[in-house]
mmCIF file of C-alpha atoms in Angstrom:
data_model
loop_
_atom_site.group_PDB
_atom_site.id
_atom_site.type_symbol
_atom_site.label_atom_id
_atom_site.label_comp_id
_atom_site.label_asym_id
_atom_site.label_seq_id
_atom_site.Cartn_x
_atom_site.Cartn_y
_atom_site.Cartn_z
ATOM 1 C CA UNK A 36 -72.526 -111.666 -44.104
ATOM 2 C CA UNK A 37 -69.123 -110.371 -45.471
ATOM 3 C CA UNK A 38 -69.449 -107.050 -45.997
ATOM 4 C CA UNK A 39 -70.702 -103.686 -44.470
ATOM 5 C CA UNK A 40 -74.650 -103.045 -43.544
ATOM 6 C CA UNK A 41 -76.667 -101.917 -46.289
ATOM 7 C CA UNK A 42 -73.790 -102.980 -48.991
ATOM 8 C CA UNK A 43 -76.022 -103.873 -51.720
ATOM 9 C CA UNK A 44 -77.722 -99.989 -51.860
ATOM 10 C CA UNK A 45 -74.553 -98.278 -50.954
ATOM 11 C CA UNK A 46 -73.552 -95.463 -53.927
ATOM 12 C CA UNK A 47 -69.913 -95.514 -54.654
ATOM 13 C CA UNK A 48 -69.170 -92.864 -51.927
ATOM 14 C CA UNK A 49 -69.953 -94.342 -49.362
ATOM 15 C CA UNK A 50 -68.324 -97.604 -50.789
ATOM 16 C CA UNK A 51 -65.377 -95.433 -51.210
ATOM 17 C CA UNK A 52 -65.150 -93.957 -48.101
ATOM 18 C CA UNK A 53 -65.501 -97.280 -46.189
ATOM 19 C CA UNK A 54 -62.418 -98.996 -47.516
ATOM 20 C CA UNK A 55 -60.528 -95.775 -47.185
ATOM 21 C CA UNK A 56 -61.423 -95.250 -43.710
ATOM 22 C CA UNK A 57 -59.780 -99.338 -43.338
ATOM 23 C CA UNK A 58 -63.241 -101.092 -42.895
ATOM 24 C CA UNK A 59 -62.620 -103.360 -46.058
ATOM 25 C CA UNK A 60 -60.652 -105.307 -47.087
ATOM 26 C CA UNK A 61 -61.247 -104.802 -50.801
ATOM 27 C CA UNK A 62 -62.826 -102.669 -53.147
ATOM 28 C CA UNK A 63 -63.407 -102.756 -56.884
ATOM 29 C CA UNK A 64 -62.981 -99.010 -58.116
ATOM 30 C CA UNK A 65 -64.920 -97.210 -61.066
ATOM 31 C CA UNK A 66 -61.785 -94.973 -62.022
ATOM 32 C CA UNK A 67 -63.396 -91.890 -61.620
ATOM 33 C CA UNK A 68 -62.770 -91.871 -57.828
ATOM 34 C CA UNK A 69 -59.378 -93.606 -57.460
ATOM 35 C CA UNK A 70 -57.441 -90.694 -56.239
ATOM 36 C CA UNK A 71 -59.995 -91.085 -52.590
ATOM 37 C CA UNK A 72 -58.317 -94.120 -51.811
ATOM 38 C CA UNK A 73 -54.961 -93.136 -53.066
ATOM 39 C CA UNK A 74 -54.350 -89.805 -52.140
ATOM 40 C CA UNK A 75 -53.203 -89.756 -48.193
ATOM 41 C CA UNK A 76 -55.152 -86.789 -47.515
ATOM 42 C CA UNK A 77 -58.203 -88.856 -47.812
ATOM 43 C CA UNK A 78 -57.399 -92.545 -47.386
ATOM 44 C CA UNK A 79 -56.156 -93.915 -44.320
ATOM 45 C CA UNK A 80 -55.011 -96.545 -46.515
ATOM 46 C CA UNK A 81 -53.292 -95.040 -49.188
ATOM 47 C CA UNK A 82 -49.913 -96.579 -48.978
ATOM 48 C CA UNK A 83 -51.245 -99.956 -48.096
ATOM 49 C CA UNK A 84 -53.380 -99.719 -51.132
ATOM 50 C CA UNK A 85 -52.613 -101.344 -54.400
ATOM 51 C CA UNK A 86 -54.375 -101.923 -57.481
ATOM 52 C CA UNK A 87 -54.031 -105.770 -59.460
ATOM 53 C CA UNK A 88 -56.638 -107.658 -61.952
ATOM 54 C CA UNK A 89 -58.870 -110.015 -60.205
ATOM 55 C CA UNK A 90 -56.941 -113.279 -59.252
ATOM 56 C CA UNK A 91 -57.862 -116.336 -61.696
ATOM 57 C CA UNK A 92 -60.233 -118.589 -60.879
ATOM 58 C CA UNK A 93 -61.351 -122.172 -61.630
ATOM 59 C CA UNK A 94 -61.968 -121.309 -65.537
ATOM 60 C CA UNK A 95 -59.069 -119.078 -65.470
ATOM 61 C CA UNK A 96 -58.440 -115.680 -66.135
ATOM 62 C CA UNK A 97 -60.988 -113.320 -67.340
ATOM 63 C CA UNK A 98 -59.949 -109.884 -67.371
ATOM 64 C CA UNK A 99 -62.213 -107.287 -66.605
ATOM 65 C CA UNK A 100 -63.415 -104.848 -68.904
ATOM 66 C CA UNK A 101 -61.324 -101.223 -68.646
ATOM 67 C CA UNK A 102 -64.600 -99.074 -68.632
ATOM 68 C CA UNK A 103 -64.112 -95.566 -70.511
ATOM 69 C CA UNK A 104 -66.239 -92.589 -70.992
ATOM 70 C CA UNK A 105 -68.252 -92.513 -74.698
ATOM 71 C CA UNK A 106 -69.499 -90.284 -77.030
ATOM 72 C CA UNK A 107 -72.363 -91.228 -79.583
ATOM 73 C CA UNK A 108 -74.142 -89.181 -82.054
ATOM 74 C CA UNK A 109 -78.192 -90.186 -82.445
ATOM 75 C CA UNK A 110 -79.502 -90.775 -86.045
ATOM 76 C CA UNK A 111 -81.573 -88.081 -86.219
ATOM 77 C CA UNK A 112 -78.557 -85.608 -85.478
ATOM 78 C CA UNK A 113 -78.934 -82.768 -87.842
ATOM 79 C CA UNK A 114 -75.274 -81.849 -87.474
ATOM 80 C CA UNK A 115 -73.936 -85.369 -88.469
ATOM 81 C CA UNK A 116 -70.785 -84.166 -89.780
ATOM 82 C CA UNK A 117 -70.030 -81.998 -87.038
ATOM 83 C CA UNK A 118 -70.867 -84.662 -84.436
ATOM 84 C CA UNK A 119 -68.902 -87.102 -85.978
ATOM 85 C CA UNK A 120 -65.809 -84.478 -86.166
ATOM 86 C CA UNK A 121 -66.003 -83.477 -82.705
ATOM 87 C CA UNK A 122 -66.361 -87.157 -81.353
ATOM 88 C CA UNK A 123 -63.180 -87.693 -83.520
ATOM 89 C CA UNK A 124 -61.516 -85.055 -81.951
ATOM 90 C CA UNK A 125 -61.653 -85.543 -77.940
ATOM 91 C CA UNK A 126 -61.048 -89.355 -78.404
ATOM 92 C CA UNK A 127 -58.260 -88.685 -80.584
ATOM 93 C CA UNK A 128 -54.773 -89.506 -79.048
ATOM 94 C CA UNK A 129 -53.824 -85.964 -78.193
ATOM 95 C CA UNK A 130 -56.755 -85.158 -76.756
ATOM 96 C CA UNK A 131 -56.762 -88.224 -74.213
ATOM 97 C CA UNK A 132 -53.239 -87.644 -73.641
ATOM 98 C CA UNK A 133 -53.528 -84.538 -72.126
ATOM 99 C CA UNK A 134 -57.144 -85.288 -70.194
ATOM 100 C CA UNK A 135 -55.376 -88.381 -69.005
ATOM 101 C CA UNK A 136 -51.191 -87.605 -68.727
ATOM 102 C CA UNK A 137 -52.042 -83.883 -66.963
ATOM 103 C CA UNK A 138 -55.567 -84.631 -65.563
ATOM 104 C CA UNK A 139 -54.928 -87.848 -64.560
ATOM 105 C CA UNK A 140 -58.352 -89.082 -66.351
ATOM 106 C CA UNK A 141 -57.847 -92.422 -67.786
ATOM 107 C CA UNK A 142 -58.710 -92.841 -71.070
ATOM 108 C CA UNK A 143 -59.269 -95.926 -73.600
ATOM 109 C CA UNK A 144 -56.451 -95.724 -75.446
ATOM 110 C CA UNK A 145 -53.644 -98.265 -75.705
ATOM 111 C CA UNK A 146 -51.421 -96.170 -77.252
ATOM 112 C CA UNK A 147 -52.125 -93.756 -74.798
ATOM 113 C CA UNK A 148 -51.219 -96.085 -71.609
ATOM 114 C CA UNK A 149 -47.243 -97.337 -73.380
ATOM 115 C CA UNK A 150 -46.213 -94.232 -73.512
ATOM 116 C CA UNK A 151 -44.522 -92.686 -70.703
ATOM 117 C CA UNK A 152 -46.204 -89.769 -70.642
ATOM 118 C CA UNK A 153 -49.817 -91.033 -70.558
ATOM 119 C CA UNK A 154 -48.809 -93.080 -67.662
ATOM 120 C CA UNK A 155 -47.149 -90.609 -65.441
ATOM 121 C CA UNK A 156 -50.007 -89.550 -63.106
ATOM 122 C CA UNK A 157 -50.774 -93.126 -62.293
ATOM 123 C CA UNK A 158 -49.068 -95.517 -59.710
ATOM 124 C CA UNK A 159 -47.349 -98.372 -61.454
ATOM 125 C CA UNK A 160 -49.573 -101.150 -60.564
ATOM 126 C CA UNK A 161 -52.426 -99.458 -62.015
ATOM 127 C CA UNK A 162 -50.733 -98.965 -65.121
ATOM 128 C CA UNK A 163 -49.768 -103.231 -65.011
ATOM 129 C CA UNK A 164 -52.770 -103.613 -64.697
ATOM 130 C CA UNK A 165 -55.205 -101.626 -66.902
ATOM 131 C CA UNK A 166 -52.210 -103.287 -70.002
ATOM 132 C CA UNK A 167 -53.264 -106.921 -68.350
ATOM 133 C CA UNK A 168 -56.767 -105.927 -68.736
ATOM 134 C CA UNK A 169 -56.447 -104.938 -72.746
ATOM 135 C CA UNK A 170 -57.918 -107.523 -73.892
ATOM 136 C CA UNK A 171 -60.523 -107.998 -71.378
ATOM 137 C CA UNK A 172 -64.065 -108.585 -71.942
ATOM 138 C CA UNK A 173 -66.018 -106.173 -73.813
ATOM 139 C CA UNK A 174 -68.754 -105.645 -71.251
ATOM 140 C CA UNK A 175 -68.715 -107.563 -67.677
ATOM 141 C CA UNK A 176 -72.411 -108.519 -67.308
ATOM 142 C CA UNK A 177 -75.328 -109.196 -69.304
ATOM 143 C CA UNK A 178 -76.568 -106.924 -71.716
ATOM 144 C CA UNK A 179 -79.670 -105.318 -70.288
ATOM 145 C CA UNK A 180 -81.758 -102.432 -71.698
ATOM 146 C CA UNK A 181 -84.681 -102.736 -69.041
ATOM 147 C CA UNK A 182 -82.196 -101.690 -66.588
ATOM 148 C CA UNK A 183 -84.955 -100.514 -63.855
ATOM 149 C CA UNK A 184 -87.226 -103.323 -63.994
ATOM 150 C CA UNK A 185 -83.889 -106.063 -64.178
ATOM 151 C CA UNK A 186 -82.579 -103.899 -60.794
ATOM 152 C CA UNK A 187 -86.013 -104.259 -58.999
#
């Protein structure tokens, strides 16, 4: 009743592209495709577009979880140490801040958001927000390993 035809099977694309073209009002973003809605060569809405935490509601505040890439190493790895090393390596802090101060990939690192540098390719808001959201919830729904049968 509230929102575009077909809104419960859309992909994020086409989510995307809806409230950039100005037919929504809203839209919660997965980070990986911020820069549609921001960047004006895309977005018809780009500089009416901000980014805040969800408001707080009758319980109060919950802040949402700040969702990250992640790296995991199975138990039968037969290059443990290796694994472990590399995994070690691109979440380290240097790593992330160069994926996320010159790629403009946001990372999962607190240290990584205060410093200037880290938070240069992102708008201001976003960075407010994504330090309002630190200590958010771990995961926003239900854990869920049957995740095609629990979708159907």
């Amino acid at each position: 009743e509230y929102g575009p035809p077909g809104v419960l099977n859309m992909s994020w694309p086409q989510a995307v592209a809806i409230f950039a073209q100005g037919n929504a009002a809203m839209y919660t973003d997965a980070s990986s495709i911020y820069a549609n809605v921001l960047d004006p060569t895309l977005s018809e809405v780009a500089d009416k577009t901000g980014v805040a935490v969800f408001p707080a509601g009758p319980a109060g505040s919950i802040m949402y979880n700040v969702t990250s890439w992640g790296l995991a190493m199975p138990s039968t790895s037969k290059n443990k140490e290796a694994a472990c090393e590399f995994i070690k390596w691109a979440t380290s802090k240097d790593v992330v801040m160069k994926t996320q101060g010159e790629g403009a990939v946001p990372g999962a690192r607190e240290s990584v958001w205060a410093d200037p540098a880290g938070a240069a390719a992102f708008p201001a808001d976003w960075v407010a927000a994504v330090a309002a959201s630190a200590n958010g919830r771990g995961y926003d729904r239900p854990l869920v390993t049957a995740v095609t049968q629990a979708r159907d």
